Amino acid sequence: MKKIVLTFSLLVGFSALAQDHFSGISTSNRVGILNGTENPAEFSNLSKRFEVNIYGFSFNLANNKIGFSDINSDANFEDLLFQGNEPVDMRIDAQILGPGFAMKWKKWGFGITTKAHANFNIIDVDTAIGDAIANDNLILNTTLLNSNNNQRLNGVAYGEVGLSAARTLFENEKHSFSGGVTLKFLFPGSYSNFGLKNLNGEITESLGNAYLTTNSPATLNIAYSGNLADSFTNFSDYGKSIFGGLNGTAVDIGFNYQYKDGSKGYKIKGGLALKNLGSMTLKDENNQSTNYTLNIPTTDPLDLSQFDDVDNLREVEQILLDNGYLTKISGQKDFKVKLPAMINLYADFKIVPKVYVSGFLQQKMQDDDGNDQITSINTFTVTPRFNIGFFEAYLPINNNEVSGTNVGIGFRFRGFYLGSGSIITALANDSKQADIYTGFRWAFL
């Protein structure tokens, strides 16, 4: 558990590192593969007949405790991370959009896409636990713990290949309506989860030592697969096993409406998509998912210093088992995890020629509380945009449930794009989010 601090230090070390990927450009009226990954119906609206995706990369971090200015300050990260009473919430998410191809034929649109995902999350972790573990206290101190939340450390790496088809279902001079679907083939690489729920007890600190006891049994899930069975704090382990074997499918379903502006595109465009409806099964020699009850009596408290050199969940599990604190409820070698199902809802308005404003809402469909759930973030983004064809500039203004409100900037020059959803806020004030993305695609005919 002391690795919470180590993990956070590792992640903020990227410094240009929350989950609205490609913020601002994914709703551009220059329609391509990026638009299609947000809503498969957009494949029928491609700006060119063919498009080839060369690469796309997005790396995001959001948290609710440490601001951008704290990275270069003399403040102690542990003190900042575990300050206040609000539980710690931090999400890091990397996405690689690999080689892809899309084409438009008559009223149809088709696409083949490849993606890789890697993320690590700290969810609803009690600041009292983190502070007691991270900071040695020489004075006798007792901290009461009473949390009904599922406090999670969760990491996952997986790949996907998507096959998309879309069709214009209705069209006249003023209106058009299209629908589309993407079938995703999932390749789970690695997974880890530490979920501690209904923790009621206390931590006693004295002379630099901290001891945990429980007043009533808590529930604990420990799951691991692939490289994350050996280490969950080394980010390179995520990259080593992004693509595993084919063991899952998911579906995206989308619809799109346009109020047309003659031969000049549209005046208003709106879209609705249901994304990531599916799950994948983890299968590996290192696999294990076990549910326990955790009971630590006052006569035999848990010495938290035992976790000082621990960097994987198997060691955490073994320490707790060796001390007799765990009682197994259920377990399985191969286990299933759910993708972060979400609703995407957006609208794009032409204000005057070449000037647009779009609104984009991402709403998750499941609670992050489940141990078998990959997490996502609710977010809303408004993006003013200037587009003269070969060049486009935009200013995404977004708000998400973890880091609050952020302002970014980005541009596209022909097929190349570069942007951030938070860089202006990060430089102007104490933003708790940082992200960057870039990519290149080639459209023709």
Short mmCIF file of C-alpha atoms in Angstrom, two decimals:
data_model
loop_
_atom_site.label_atom_id
_atom_site.label_comp_id
_atom_site.label_asym_id
_atom_site.label_seq_id
_atom_site.Cartn_x
_atom_site.Cartn_y
_atom_site.Cartn_z
CA MET A 1 0.00 0.00 0.00
CA LYS A 2 2.92 2.29 0.46
CA LYS A 3 3.35 1.97 -3.29
CA ILE A 4 0.44 4.37 -3.75
CA VAL A 5 2.95 7.17 -3.25
CA LEU A 6 5.55 5.53 -5.48
CA THR A 7 3.03 5.07 -8.25
CA PHE A 8 1.90 8.68 -8.12
CA SER A 9 5.48 9.94 -8.17
CA LEU A 10 6.12 7.80 -11.24
CA LEU A 11 3.12 9.17 -13.07
CA VAL A 12 3.66 12.86 -12.36
CA GLY A 13 7.25 12.39 -13.48
CA PHE A 14 5.99 12.56 -17.06
CA SER A 15 5.02 16.20 -16.26
CA ALA A 16 3.15 16.55 -19.57
CA LEU A 17 0.78 14.00 -18.95
CA ALA A 18 -8.80 13.50 -17.96
CA GLN A 19 -9.95 11.14 -20.28
CA ASP A 20 -11.52 13.06 -23.14
CA HIS A 21 -9.02 11.82 -25.73
CA PHE A 22 -8.23 14.08 -28.69
CA SER A 23 -10.25 16.85 -27.07
CA GLY A 24 -11.51 19.38 -29.60
CA ILE A 25 -10.48 17.69 -32.83
CA SER A 26 -12.65 14.56 -32.52
CA THR A 27 -15.77 16.66 -33.27
CA SER A 28 -14.21 18.57 -36.19
CA ASN A 29 -16.26 19.10 -39.35
CA ARG A 30 -13.22 17.67 -41.17
CA VAL A 31 -14.62 14.15 -40.72
CA GLY A 32 -12.24 11.20 -40.58
CA ILE A 33 -11.26 8.14 -38.59
CA LEU A 34 -11.02 10.13 -35.33
CA ASN A 35 -14.68 11.10 -35.63
CA GLY A 36 -15.57 7.51 -36.43
CA THR A 37 -13.93 6.22 -33.27
CA GLU A 38 -16.25 8.50 -31.24
CA ASN A 39 -19.35 7.61 -33.28
CA PRO A 40 -19.34 4.91 -35.99
CA ALA A 41 -22.15 6.70 -37.88
CA GLU A 42 -19.57 9.34 -38.86
CA PHE A 43 -17.91 6.91 -41.27
CA SER A 44 -20.74 7.70 -43.71
CA ASN A 45 -19.80 11.41 -43.51
CA LEU A 46 -16.11 11.16 -44.42
CA SER A 47 -14.76 14.41 -45.87
CA LYS A 48 -12.72 12.48 -48.44
CA ARG A 49 -13.42 9.18 -50.17
CA PHE A 50 -10.45 7.46 -48.53
CA GLU A 51 -8.45 8.03 -45.36
CA VAL A 52 -5.42 6.24 -43.95
CA ASN A 53 -4.50 6.71 -40.29
CA ILE A 54 -0.74 6.71 -39.78
CA TYR A 55 -0.62 7.23 -36.02
CA GLY A 56 -2.43 8.90 -33.14
CA PHE A 57 -1.30 9.24 -29.53
CA SER A 58 -3.02 10.68 -26.46
CA PHE A 59 -1.69 10.71 -22.89
CA ASN A 60 -3.83 12.11 -20.06
CA LEU A 61 -3.68 12.59 -16.30
CA ALA A 62 -6.34 13.97 -13.96
CA ASN A 63 -6.40 14.06 -10.17
CA ASN A 64 -8.23 15.92 -7.42
CA LYS A 65 -5.32 16.78 -5.10
CA ILE A 66 -2.09 17.94 -6.75
CA GLY A 67 -2.02 21.01 -8.98
CA PHE A 68 0.24 21.60 -11.97
CA SER A 69 2.29 24.19 -10.06
CA ASP A 70 3.03 21.66 -7.29
CA ILE A 71 5.18 19.57 -9.65
CA ASN A 72 7.98 22.18 -9.59
CA SER A 73 7.46 23.24 -5.97
CA ASP A 74 9.31 22.12 -2.84
CA ALA A 75 6.13 20.65 -1.36
CA ASN A 76 6.09 17.02 -0.27
CA PHE A 77 3.95 15.01 -2.71
CA GLU A 78 2.73 12.69 0.04
CA ASP A 79 1.47 15.64 2.08
CA LEU A 80 -0.32 17.11 -0.94
CA LEU A 81 -1.80 13.83 -2.11
CA PHE A 82 -3.29 12.91 1.26
CA GLN A 83 -4.38 16.35 2.41
CA GLY A 84 -7.96 17.09 3.45
CA ASN A 85 -10.82 14.67 3.93
CA GLU A 86 -11.85 14.13 0.30
CA PRO A 87 -10.80 10.65 -0.95
CA VAL A 88 -7.91 10.55 -3.44
CA ASP A 89 -9.01 10.14 -7.07
CA MET A 90 -6.45 9.98 -9.88
CA ARG A 91 -6.76 8.65 -13.42
CA ILE A 92 -4.01 8.18 -15.99
CA ASP A 93 -4.95 6.98 -19.44
CA ALA A 94 -2.83 6.46 -22.54
CA GLN A 95 -4.31 5.64 -25.94
CA ILE A 96 -2.53 4.80 -29.20
CA LEU A 97 -4.51 4.92 -32.42
CA GLY A 98 -2.61 2.64 -34.76
CA PRO A 99 -2.81 1.97 -38.51
CA GLY A 100 -6.33 2.30 -39.87
CA PHE A 101 -8.25 2.71 -43.10
CA ALA A 102 -11.64 4.22 -43.94
CA MET A 103 -13.55 4.64 -47.17
CA LYS A 104 -16.85 6.07 -48.42
CA TRP A 105 -18.85 4.33 -51.14
CA LYS A 106 -22.22 5.73 -52.26
CA LYS A 107 -24.33 5.93 -49.07
CA TRP A 108 -21.99 3.63 -47.16
CA GLY A 109 -18.89 4.18 -45.06
CA PHE A 110 -16.45 1.54 -43.81
CA GLY A 111 -13.51 1.56 -41.44
CA ILE A 112 -10.80 -0.67 -40.00
CA THR A 113 -9.10 0.70 -36.88
CA THR A 114 -6.53 -0.45 -34.35
CA LYS A 115 -6.08 0.88 -30.81
CA ALA A 116 -4.01 0.21 -27.73
CA HIS A 117 -5.07 1.26 -24.22
CA ALA A 118 -3.15 1.51 -20.95
CA ASN A 119 -4.41 3.09 -17.75
CA PHE A 120 -3.80 3.16 -14.01
CA ASN A 121 -6.29 4.53 -11.51
CA ILE A 122 -6.46 5.40 -7.82
CA ILE A 123 -10.14 5.52 -6.89
CA ASP A 124 -11.70 6.75 -3.61
CA VAL A 125 -8.63 6.01 -1.46
CA ASP A 126 -9.04 7.27 2.13
CA THR A 127 -6.57 10.09 2.84
CA ALA A 128 -6.20 8.89 6.44
CA ILE A 129 -4.78 5.55 5.27
CA GLY A 130 -2.41 7.15 2.80
CA ASP A 131 -1.17 9.73 5.28
CA ALA A 132 -0.54 7.14 7.97
CA ILE A 133 1.40 4.87 5.60
CA ALA A 134 3.40 7.56 3.81
CA ASN A 135 4.35 9.82 6.71
CA ASP A 136 6.23 8.50 9.73
CA ASN A 137 4.72 9.86 12.93
CA LEU A 138 6.87 9.88 16.06
CA ILE A 139 3.96 10.98 18.26
CA LEU A 140 1.25 8.56 19.45
CA ASN A 141 -1.71 9.10 17.13
CA THR A 142 -4.89 7.14 16.40
CA THR A 143 -6.87 7.64 13.20
CA LEU A 144 -10.38 6.22 12.87
CA LEU A 145 -11.34 4.68 9.52
CA ASN A 146 -14.93 4.30 8.37
CA SER A 147 -15.39 4.08 4.61
CA ASN A 148 -18.13 2.29 2.69
CA ASN A 149 -16.44 3.05 -0.64
CA ASN A 150 -14.54 0.48 -2.63
CA GLN A 151 -11.00 1.88 -2.44
CA ARG A 152 -9.30 0.71 -5.62
CA LEU A 153 -5.88 0.56 -7.23
CA ASN A 154 -6.61 -0.59 -10.76
CA GLY A 155 -4.50 -1.00 -13.90
CA VAL A 156 -5.16 -2.48 -17.34
CA ALA A 157 -3.53 -2.78 -20.76
CA TYR A 158 -5.33 -4.12 -23.82
CA GLY A 159 -5.61 -3.75 -27.58
CA GLU A 160 -8.52 -3.71 -29.98
CA VAL A 161 -9.24 -4.06 -33.69
CA GLY A 162 -12.46 -2.44 -34.90
CA LEU A 163 -14.52 -3.15 -38.02
CA SER A 164 -17.00 -0.38 -38.77
CA ALA A 165 -19.88 0.08 -41.18
CA ALA A 166 -22.21 3.07 -41.53
CA ARG A 167 -24.99 4.06 -43.89
CA THR A 168 -26.99 7.18 -44.71
CA LEU A 169 -30.53 6.09 -43.89
CA PHE A 170 -32.37 9.21 -45.03
CA GLU A 171 -31.33 12.27 -47.01
CA ASN A 172 -32.92 15.21 -48.81
CA GLU A 173 -31.93 18.81 -49.54
CA LYS A 174 -32.18 19.90 -45.90
CA HIS A 175 -31.72 16.84 -43.72
CA SER A 176 -29.72 13.65 -43.48
CA PHE A 177 -29.72 10.84 -40.94
CA SER A 178 -27.20 8.02 -40.66
CA GLY A 179 -26.42 5.08 -38.42
CA GLY A 180 -23.34 2.96 -37.85
CA VAL A 181 -21.87 0.14 -35.84
CA THR A 182 -18.34 -0.92 -34.87
CA LEU A 183 -17.52 -4.47 -33.84
CA LYS A 184 -14.40 -4.54 -31.67
CA PHE A 185 -12.18 -7.57 -31.22
CA LEU A 186 -10.39 -7.28 -27.87
CA PHE A 187 -6.90 -8.48 -27.00
CA PRO A 188 -6.43 -8.24 -23.20
CA GLY A 189 -2.79 -7.93 -22.18
CA SER A 190 -2.64 -7.42 -18.42
CA TYR A 191 -4.78 -6.38 -15.48
CA SER A 192 -4.48 -5.65 -11.77
CA ASN A 193 -7.02 -4.69 -9.12
CA PHE A 194 -6.88 -4.07 -5.38
CA GLY A 195 -10.38 -3.27 -4.07
CA LEU A 196 -10.97 -2.74 -0.35
CA LYS A 197 -14.60 -2.09 0.64
CA ASN A 198 -16.38 -1.33 3.93
CA LEU A 199 -13.21 -0.65 5.88
CA ASN A 200 -14.07 0.18 9.49
CA GLY A 201 -11.16 0.28 11.92
CA GLU A 202 -8.26 2.39 13.06
CA ILE A 203 -4.60 3.13 12.46
CA THR A 204 -2.30 3.64 15.43
CA GLU A 205 1.02 5.43 14.89
CA SER A 206 3.90 5.69 17.31
CA LEU A 207 7.68 6.12 16.99
CA GLY A 208 7.57 5.88 13.21
CA ASN A 209 5.48 2.69 13.06
CA ALA A 210 1.86 2.36 11.92
CA TYR A 211 -0.52 -0.48 12.75
CA LEU A 212 -3.93 -1.24 11.23
CA THR A 213 -6.83 -3.02 12.93
CA THR A 214 -10.46 -3.55 11.87
CA ASN A 215 -13.60 -3.28 13.97
CA SER A 216 -15.61 -5.39 11.55
CA PRO A 217 -14.67 -7.53 8.54
CA ALA A 218 -13.99 -5.67 5.28
CA THR A 219 -14.18 -7.20 1.81
CA LEU A 220 -11.10 -7.36 -0.41
CA ASN A 221 -10.60 -8.26 -4.06
CA ILE A 222 -7.11 -8.98 -5.37
CA ALA A 223 -6.82 -9.69 -9.09
CA TYR A 224 -3.85 -9.79 -11.43
CA SER A 225 -2.96 -11.06 -14.89
CA GLY A 226 0.01 -10.81 -17.27
CA ASN A 227 2.95 -8.52 -16.45
CA LEU A 228 0.93 -6.65 -13.83
CA ALA A 229 1.07 -9.74 -11.65
CA ASP A 230 4.77 -9.02 -11.16
CA SER A 231 4.64 -5.22 -10.80
CA PHE A 232 1.84 -2.66 -10.81
CA THR A 233 3.99 0.45 -10.33
CA ASN A 234 6.32 0.18 -13.35
CA PHE A 235 4.62 1.85 -16.30
CA SER A 236 6.84 0.01 -18.80
CA ASP A 237 5.10 -3.24 -17.78
CA TYR A 238 1.89 -1.90 -19.31
CA GLY A 239 3.55 -1.31 -22.66
CA LYS A 240 5.10 -4.78 -22.77
CA SER A 241 1.75 -6.56 -22.82
CA ILE A 242 -0.82 -4.28 -24.47
CA PHE A 243 -1.83 -6.87 -27.07
CA GLY A 244 -2.55 -10.34 -25.72
CA GLY A 245 -4.65 -13.10 -27.25
CA LEU A 246 -8.13 -12.55 -28.70
CA ASN A 247 -10.47 -12.95 -25.72
CA GLY A 248 -13.40 -10.57 -25.97
CA THR A 249 -15.68 -8.45 -28.11
CA ALA A 250 -17.48 -5.15 -27.78
CA VAL A 251 -19.82 -3.02 -29.87
CA ASP A 252 -20.21 0.71 -30.56
CA ILE A 253 -23.57 1.87 -31.94
CA GLY A 254 -24.08 5.40 -33.25
CA PHE A 255 -26.47 7.76 -35.01
CA ASN A 256 -25.92 11.09 -36.71
CA TYR A 257 -28.18 13.92 -37.89
CA GLN A 258 -27.32 16.91 -40.10
CA TYR A 259 -29.29 20.03 -40.90
CA LYS A 260 -27.62 20.87 -44.19
CA ASP A 261 -26.44 24.18 -45.60
CA GLY A 262 -26.87 23.42 -49.30
CA SER A 263 -23.54 22.49 -50.86
CA LYS A 264 -21.62 24.16 -48.01
CA GLY A 265 -21.77 21.28 -45.54
CA TYR A 266 -24.10 21.59 -42.57
CA LYS A 267 -25.50 24.25 -40.28
CA ILE A 268 -26.04 21.85 -37.39
CA LYS A 269 -24.74 18.34 -36.81
CA GLY A 270 -25.63 16.13 -33.85
CA GLY A 271 -24.60 12.65 -32.82
CA LEU A 272 -25.35 9.96 -30.26
CA ALA A 273 -23.24 6.87 -29.66
CA LEU A 274 -23.24 4.00 -27.17
CA LYS A 275 -19.65 2.86 -26.80
CA ASN A 276 -17.72 -0.09 -25.37
CA LEU A 277 -20.69 -2.43 -24.86
CA GLY A 278 -18.77 -5.58 -24.02
CA SER A 279 -16.14 -7.29 -21.92
CA MET A 280 -12.97 -9.36 -22.18
CA THR A 281 -11.65 -12.42 -20.39
CA LEU A 282 -8.16 -12.44 -18.85
CA LYS A 283 -6.31 -15.70 -19.46
CA ASP A 284 -2.66 -16.07 -18.43
CA GLU A 285 -0.42 -18.35 -16.39
CA ASN A 286 -0.16 -15.57 -13.78
CA ASN A 287 -3.94 -15.14 -13.56
CA GLN A 288 -5.86 -15.00 -10.30
CA SER A 289 -8.90 -13.13 -8.99
CA THR A 290 -9.87 -13.79 -5.37
CA ASN A 291 -12.46 -12.28 -3.04
CA TYR A 292 -11.66 -12.27 0.69
CA THR A 293 -12.93 -10.98 3.98
CA LEU A 294 -10.25 -8.96 5.81
CA ASN A 295 -10.24 -9.15 9.60
CA ILE A 296 -7.35 -7.67 11.63
CA PRO A 297 -7.93 -8.07 15.39
CA THR A 298 -6.68 -5.54 17.96
CA THR A 299 -4.65 -8.34 19.59
CA ASP A 300 -2.67 -8.86 16.37
CA PRO A 301 -2.46 -5.54 14.43
CA LEU A 302 -1.05 -5.35 10.91
CA ASP A 303 2.37 -3.67 10.79
CA LEU A 304 2.14 -1.51 7.66
CA SER A 305 5.93 -1.36 7.31
CA GLN A 306 5.75 -4.88 5.86
CA PHE A 307 4.67 -3.27 2.58
CA ASP A 308 7.69 -0.97 2.29
CA ASP A 309 9.42 -2.97 -0.48
CA VAL A 310 6.33 -4.50 -2.09
CA ASP A 311 5.64 -3.69 -5.74
CA ASN A 312 3.08 -6.32 -6.79
CA LEU A 313 -0.27 -7.57 -5.58
CA ARG A 314 0.82 -11.18 -5.14
CA GLU A 315 3.23 -10.07 -2.41
CA VAL A 316 0.50 -7.98 -0.74
CA GLU A 317 -1.81 -10.98 -0.85
CA GLN A 318 0.83 -13.33 0.55
CA ILE A 319 1.68 -11.03 3.47
CA LEU A 320 -1.98 -10.81 4.48
CA LEU A 321 -2.42 -14.59 4.10
CA ASP A 322 0.70 -15.38 6.12
CA ASN A 323 -0.58 -13.21 8.97
CA GLY A 324 -3.97 -14.96 8.94
CA TYR A 325 -5.97 -11.82 8.14
CA LEU A 326 -7.74 -13.17 5.04
CA THR A 327 -10.61 -15.62 4.66
CA LYS A 328 -11.31 -16.69 1.10
CA ILE A 329 -14.86 -16.18 -0.17
CA SER A 330 -14.45 -17.12 -3.84
CA GLY A 331 -11.80 -17.18 -6.54
CA GLN A 332 -11.13 -18.01 -10.15
CA LYS A 333 -8.10 -18.30 -12.40
CA ASP A 334 -9.65 -16.84 -15.56
CA PHE A 335 -11.85 -13.80 -15.00
CA LYS A 336 -13.83 -11.27 -17.01
CA VAL A 337 -13.62 -7.46 -16.88
CA LYS A 338 -16.09 -4.98 -18.34
CA LEU A 339 -15.07 -2.23 -20.73
CA PRO A 340 -15.89 1.38 -19.75
CA ALA A 341 -19.32 1.60 -21.39
CA MET A 342 -20.33 5.20 -22.06
CA ILE A 343 -22.72 7.50 -23.89
CA ASN A 344 -21.28 10.09 -26.29
CA LEU A 345 -23.61 12.96 -27.14
CA TYR A 346 -22.51 15.96 -29.21
CA ALA A 347 -23.66 18.81 -31.43
CA ASP A 348 -21.70 21.07 -33.78
CA PHE A 349 -23.01 24.47 -34.93
CA LYS A 350 -21.82 26.62 -37.82
CA ILE A 351 -21.86 30.18 -36.43
CA VAL A 352 -20.61 31.86 -39.59
CA PRO A 353 -18.64 30.37 -42.49
CA LYS A 354 -15.40 28.86 -41.18
CA VAL A 355 -16.36 29.34 -37.50
CA TYR A 356 -17.98 26.51 -35.51
CA VAL A 357 -18.82 25.72 -31.89
CA SER A 358 -19.34 22.16 -30.66
CA GLY A 359 -20.51 20.64 -27.40
CA PHE A 360 -19.45 17.11 -26.42
CA LEU A 361 -20.74 15.07 -23.45
CA GLN A 362 -19.20 11.79 -22.30
CA GLN A 363 -21.30 10.00 -19.65
CA LYS A 364 -20.27 6.66 -18.17
CA MET A 365 -22.97 3.98 -17.96
CA GLN A 366 -21.52 2.03 -15.01
CA ASP A 367 -20.21 2.80 -11.55
CA ASP A 368 -16.44 2.69 -10.99
CA ASP A 369 -17.08 0.75 -7.76
CA GLY A 370 -17.03 -2.71 -9.37
CA ASN A 371 -13.78 -4.66 -9.13
CA ASP A 372 -14.36 -6.06 -12.63
CA GLN A 373 -14.96 -2.61 -14.15
CA ILE A 374 -12.48 -0.58 -16.20
CA THR A 375 -13.09 3.02 -15.21
CA SER A 376 -13.96 6.15 -17.18
CA ILE A 377 -14.63 9.82 -16.43
CA ASN A 378 -17.75 11.92 -16.99
CA THR A 379 -16.77 15.01 -18.98
CA PHE A 380 -18.32 17.87 -20.95
CA THR A 381 -16.41 19.94 -23.54
CA VAL A 382 -17.29 23.10 -25.46
CA THR A 383 -14.98 23.85 -28.42
CA PRO A 384 -14.94 27.05 -30.53
CA ARG A 385 -13.19 26.22 -33.82
CA PHE A 386 -11.86 28.05 -36.88
CA ASN A 387 -11.50 25.98 -40.03
CA ILE A 388 -10.29 27.10 -43.46
CA GLY A 389 -9.88 23.61 -44.91
CA PHE A 390 -6.16 22.85 -44.81
CA PHE A 391 -5.76 24.60 -41.43
CA GLU A 392 -7.87 24.39 -38.29
CA ALA A 393 -7.44 25.90 -34.80
CA TYR A 394 -9.61 25.19 -31.77
CA LEU A 395 -9.96 26.00 -28.07
CA PRO A 396 -11.48 23.12 -26.03
CA ILE A 397 -13.03 24.15 -22.68
CA ASN A 398 -13.87 21.08 -20.63
CA ASN A 399 -15.09 20.05 -17.21
CA ASN A 400 -14.69 16.56 -15.75
CA GLU A 401 -15.64 14.97 -12.44
CA VAL A 402 -12.05 14.50 -11.24
CA SER A 403 -10.02 17.63 -12.05
CA GLY A 404 -12.75 20.24 -12.67
CA THR A 405 -12.61 22.87 -15.42
CA ASN A 406 -9.71 23.09 -17.91
CA VAL A 407 -8.92 25.01 -21.08
CA GLY A 408 -6.65 23.77 -23.87
CA ILE A 409 -5.65 24.61 -27.40
CA GLY A 410 -4.87 22.70 -30.59
CA PHE A 411 -4.43 22.91 -34.33
CA ARG A 412 -4.52 20.83 -37.48
CA PHE A 413 -2.41 21.44 -40.57
CA ARG A 414 -3.65 19.18 -43.35
CA GLY A 415 -3.33 15.67 -41.86
CA PHE A 416 -1.13 16.53 -38.87
CA TYR A 417 -2.66 17.59 -35.56
CA LEU A 418 -1.35 18.54 -32.12
CA GLY A 419 -3.24 19.67 -29.06
CA SER A 420 -4.05 19.57 -25.37
CA GLY A 421 -7.27 19.84 -23.40
CA SER A 422 -5.65 21.62 -20.46
CA ILE A 423 -2.41 23.42 -21.39
CA ILE A 424 -3.80 26.96 -21.03
CA THR A 425 -5.25 26.25 -17.59
CA ALA A 426 -2.08 24.45 -16.53
CA LEU A 427 0.09 27.44 -17.40
CA ALA A 428 -2.33 30.10 -16.12
CA ASN A 429 -3.39 28.61 -12.78
CA ASP A 430 -3.24 25.57 -10.54
CA SER A 431 -4.81 23.00 -12.86
CA LYS A 432 -5.06 19.40 -11.65
CA GLN A 433 -5.03 18.01 -15.16
CA ALA A 434 -2.40 17.70 -17.87
CA ASP A 435 -2.64 16.02 -21.27
CA ILE A 436 -1.22 16.05 -24.76
CA TYR A 437 -2.09 14.37 -28.05
CA THR A 438 -0.81 14.27 -31.61
CA GLY A 439 -1.29 12.31 -34.80
CA PHE A 440 -1.22 12.18 -38.58
CA ARG A 441 -3.70 10.83 -41.13
CA TRP A 442 -3.82 11.06 -44.93
CA ALA A 443 -7.13 11.65 -46.75
CA PHE A 444 -7.51 11.72 -50.51
CA LEU A 445 -10.03 11.76 -53.40
#
